[in-house]
PDB file of C-alpha atoms in Angstrom:
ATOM      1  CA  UNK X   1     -10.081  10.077   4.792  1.00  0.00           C
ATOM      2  CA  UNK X   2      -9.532  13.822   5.139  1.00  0.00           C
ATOM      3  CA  UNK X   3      -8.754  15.669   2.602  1.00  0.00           C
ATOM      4  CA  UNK X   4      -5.671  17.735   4.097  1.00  0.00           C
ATOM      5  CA  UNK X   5      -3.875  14.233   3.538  1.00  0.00           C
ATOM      6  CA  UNK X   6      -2.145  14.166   0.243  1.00  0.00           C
ATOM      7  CA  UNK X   7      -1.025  10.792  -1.404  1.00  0.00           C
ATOM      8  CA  UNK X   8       2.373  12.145  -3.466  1.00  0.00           C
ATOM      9  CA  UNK X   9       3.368   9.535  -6.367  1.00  0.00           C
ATOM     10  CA  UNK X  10       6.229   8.927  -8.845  1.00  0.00           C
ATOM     11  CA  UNK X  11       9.181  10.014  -6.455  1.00  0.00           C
ATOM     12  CA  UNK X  12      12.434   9.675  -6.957  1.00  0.00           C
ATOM     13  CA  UNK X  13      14.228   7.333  -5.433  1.00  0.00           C
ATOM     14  CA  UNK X  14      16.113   9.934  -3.587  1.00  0.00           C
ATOM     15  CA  UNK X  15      13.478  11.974  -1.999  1.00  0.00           C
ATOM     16  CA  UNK X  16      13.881  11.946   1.906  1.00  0.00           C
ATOM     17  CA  UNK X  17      10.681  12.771   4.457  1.00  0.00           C
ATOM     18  CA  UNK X  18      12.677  16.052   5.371  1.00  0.00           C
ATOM     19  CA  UNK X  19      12.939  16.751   1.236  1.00  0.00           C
ATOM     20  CA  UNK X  20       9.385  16.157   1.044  1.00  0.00           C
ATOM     21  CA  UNK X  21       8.237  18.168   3.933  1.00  0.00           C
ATOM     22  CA  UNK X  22      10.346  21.255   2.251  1.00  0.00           C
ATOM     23  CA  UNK X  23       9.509  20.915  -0.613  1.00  0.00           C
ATOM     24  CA  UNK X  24       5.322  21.043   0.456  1.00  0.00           C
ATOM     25  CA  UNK X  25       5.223  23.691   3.264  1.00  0.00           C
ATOM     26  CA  UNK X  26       5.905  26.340   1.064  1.00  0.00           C
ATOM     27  CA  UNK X  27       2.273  25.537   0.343  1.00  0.00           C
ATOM     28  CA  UNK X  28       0.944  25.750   3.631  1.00  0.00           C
ATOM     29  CA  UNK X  29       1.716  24.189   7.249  1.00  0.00           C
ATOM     30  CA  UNK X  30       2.800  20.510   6.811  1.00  0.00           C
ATOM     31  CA  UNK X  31       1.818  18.786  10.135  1.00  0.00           C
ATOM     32  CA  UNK X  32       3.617  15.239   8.679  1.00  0.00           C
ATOM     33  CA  UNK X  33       5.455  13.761   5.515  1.00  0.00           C
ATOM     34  CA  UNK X  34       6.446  10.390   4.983  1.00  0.00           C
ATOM     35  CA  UNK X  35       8.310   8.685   2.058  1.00  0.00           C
ATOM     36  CA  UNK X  36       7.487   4.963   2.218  1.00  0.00           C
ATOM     37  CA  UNK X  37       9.798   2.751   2.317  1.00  0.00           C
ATOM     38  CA  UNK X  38       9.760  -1.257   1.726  1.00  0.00           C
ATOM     39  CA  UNK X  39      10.214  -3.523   4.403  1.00  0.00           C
ATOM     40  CA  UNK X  40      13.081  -5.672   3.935  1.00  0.00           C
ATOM     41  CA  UNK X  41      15.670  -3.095   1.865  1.00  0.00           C
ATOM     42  CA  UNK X  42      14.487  -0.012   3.272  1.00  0.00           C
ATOM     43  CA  UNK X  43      14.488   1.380   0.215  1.00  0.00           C
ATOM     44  CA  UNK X  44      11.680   4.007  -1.653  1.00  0.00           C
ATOM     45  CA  UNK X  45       9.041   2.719  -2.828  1.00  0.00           C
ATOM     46  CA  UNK X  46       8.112   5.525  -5.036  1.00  0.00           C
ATOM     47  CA  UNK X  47       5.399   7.285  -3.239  1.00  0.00           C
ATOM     48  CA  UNK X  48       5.066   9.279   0.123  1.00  0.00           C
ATOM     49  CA  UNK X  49       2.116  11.202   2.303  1.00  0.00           C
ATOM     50  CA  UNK X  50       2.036  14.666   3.483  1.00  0.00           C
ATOM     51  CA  UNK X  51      -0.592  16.126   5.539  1.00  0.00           C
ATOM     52  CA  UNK X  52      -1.693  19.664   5.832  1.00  0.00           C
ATOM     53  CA  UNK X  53      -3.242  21.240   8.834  1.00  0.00           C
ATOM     54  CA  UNK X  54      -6.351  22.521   6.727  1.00  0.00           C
ATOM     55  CA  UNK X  55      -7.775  21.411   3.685  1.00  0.00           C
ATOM     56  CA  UNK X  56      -7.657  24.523   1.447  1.00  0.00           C
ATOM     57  CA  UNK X  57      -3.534  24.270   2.061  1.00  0.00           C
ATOM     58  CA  UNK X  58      -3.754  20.956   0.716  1.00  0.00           C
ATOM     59  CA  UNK X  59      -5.885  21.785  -2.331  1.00  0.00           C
ATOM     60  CA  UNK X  60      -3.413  24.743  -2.455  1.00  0.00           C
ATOM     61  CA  UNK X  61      -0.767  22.180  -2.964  1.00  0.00           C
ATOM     62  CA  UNK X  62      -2.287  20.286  -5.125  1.00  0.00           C
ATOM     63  CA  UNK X  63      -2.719  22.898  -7.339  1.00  0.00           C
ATOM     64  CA  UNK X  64       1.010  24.005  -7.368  1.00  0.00           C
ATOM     65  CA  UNK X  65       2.818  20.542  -7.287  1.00  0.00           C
ATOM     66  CA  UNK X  66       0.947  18.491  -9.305  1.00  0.00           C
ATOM     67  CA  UNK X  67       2.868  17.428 -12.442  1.00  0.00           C
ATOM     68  CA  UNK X  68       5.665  19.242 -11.390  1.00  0.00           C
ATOM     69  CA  UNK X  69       9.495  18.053 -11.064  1.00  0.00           C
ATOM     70  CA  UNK X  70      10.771  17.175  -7.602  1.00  0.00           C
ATOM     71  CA  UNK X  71      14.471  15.266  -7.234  1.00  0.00           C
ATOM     72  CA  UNK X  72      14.202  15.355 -11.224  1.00  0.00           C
ATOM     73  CA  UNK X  73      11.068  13.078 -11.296  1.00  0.00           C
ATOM     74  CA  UNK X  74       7.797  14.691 -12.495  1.00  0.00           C
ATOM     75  CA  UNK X  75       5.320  13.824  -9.531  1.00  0.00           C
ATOM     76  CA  UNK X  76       2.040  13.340  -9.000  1.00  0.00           C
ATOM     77  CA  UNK X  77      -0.439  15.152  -6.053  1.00  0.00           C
ATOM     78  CA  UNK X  78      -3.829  14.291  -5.498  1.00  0.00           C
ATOM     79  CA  UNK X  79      -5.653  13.756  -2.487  1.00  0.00           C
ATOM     80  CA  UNK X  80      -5.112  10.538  -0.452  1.00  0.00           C
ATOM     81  CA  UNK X  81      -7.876   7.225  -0.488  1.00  0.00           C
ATOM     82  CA  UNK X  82      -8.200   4.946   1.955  1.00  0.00           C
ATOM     83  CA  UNK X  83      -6.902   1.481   0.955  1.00  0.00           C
ATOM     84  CA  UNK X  84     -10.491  -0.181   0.661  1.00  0.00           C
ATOM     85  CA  UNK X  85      -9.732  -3.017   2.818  1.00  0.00           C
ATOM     86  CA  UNK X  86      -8.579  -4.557  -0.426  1.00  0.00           C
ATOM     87  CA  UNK X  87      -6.756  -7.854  -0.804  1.00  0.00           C
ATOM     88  CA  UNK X  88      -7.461  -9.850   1.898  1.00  0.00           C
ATOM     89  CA  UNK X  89      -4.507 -12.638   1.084  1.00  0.00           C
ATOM     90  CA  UNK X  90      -5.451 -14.947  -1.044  1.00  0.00           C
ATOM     91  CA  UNK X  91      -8.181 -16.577   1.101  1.00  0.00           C
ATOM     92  CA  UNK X  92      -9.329 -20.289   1.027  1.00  0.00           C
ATOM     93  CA  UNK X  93      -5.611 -21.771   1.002  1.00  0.00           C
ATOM     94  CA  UNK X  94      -5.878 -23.826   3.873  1.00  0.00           C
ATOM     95  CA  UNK X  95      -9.327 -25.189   3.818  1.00  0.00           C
ATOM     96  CA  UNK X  96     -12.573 -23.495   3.276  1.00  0.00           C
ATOM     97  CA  UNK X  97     -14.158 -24.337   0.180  1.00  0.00           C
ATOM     98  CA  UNK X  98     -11.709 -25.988  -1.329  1.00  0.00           C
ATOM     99  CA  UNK X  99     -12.831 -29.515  -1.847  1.00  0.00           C
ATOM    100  CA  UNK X 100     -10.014 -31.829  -2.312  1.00  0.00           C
ATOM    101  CA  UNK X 101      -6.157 -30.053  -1.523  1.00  0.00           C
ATOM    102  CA  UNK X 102      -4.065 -32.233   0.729  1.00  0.00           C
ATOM    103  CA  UNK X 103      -6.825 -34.262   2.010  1.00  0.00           C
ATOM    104  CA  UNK X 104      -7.789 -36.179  -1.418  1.00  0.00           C
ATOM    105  CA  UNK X 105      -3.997 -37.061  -1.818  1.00  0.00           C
ATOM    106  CA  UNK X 106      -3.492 -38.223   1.778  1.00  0.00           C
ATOM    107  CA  UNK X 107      -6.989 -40.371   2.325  1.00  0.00           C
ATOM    108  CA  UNK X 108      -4.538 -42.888   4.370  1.00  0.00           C
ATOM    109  CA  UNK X 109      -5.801 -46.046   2.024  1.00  0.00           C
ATOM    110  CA  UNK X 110      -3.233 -47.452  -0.051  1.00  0.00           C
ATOM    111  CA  UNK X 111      -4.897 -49.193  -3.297  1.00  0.00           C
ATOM    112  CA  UNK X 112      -7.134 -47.057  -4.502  1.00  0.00           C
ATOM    113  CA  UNK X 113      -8.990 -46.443  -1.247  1.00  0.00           C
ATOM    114  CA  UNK X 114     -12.032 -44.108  -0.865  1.00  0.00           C
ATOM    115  CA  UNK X 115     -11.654 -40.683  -1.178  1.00  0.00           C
ATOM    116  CA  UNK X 116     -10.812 -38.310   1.628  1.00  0.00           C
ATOM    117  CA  UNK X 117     -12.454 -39.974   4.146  1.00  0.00           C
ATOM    118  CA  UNK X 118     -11.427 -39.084   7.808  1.00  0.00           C
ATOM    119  CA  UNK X 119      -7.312 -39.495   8.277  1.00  0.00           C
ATOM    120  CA  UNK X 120      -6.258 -36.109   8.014  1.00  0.00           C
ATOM    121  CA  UNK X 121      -7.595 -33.228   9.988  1.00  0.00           C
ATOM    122  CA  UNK X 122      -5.585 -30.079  10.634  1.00  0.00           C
TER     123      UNK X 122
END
């Protein structure tokens, strides 16, 4: 991740990408800002990106917004991470190494009948 890319946190709800992008490129030439918003309301989530065309613009940045207030909210500047490939969903729900799940409860034999054999195959 380069470092002209700038991870911005704590916004207010009302910050806009054009509020953002004015309120950074008195630090230097802003080549993109983005307030992210969630999916299904379209609303903030509370964070945006704004990237620099050099890295000494964004440290300049840094250096002059961090902490400070922005649509009354105090906000945070530091340079962005990538996401680490994190969470990959919760794996395993549907099968893999899970012994038992669906298949123990629907073995197909009525009294009692041995467990999970056959029957059921996704």
């Amino acid at each position: 991740m380069s470092a002209s890319k700038l991870y911005i946190g704590n916004l207010s709800w009302h910050t806009t990408d054009d509020s953002l992008n004015q309120a950074f490129s008195a630090h230097g030439q802003v080549t993109d800002s983005i307030v992210m918003k969630d999916r299904e309301t379209g609303k903030s989530r509370g964070f945006g990106f704004v990237t620099f065309s050099t890295d000494a613009e964004a440290q300049k940045a840094i250096d002059c917004m961090n902490d400070q207030d922005l649509d009354g909210r105090q906000i945070r500047v530091n340079v962005a991470q990538g996401r680490g490939g994190g969470g990959g969903g919760g794996g395993g729900r549907y099968g893999g190494g899970n012994s038992g799940g669906y298949d123990s409860y629907n073995s197909g034999g009525g009294s009692g009948g041995g467990g999970g054999g056959g029957g059921n195959v996704w």
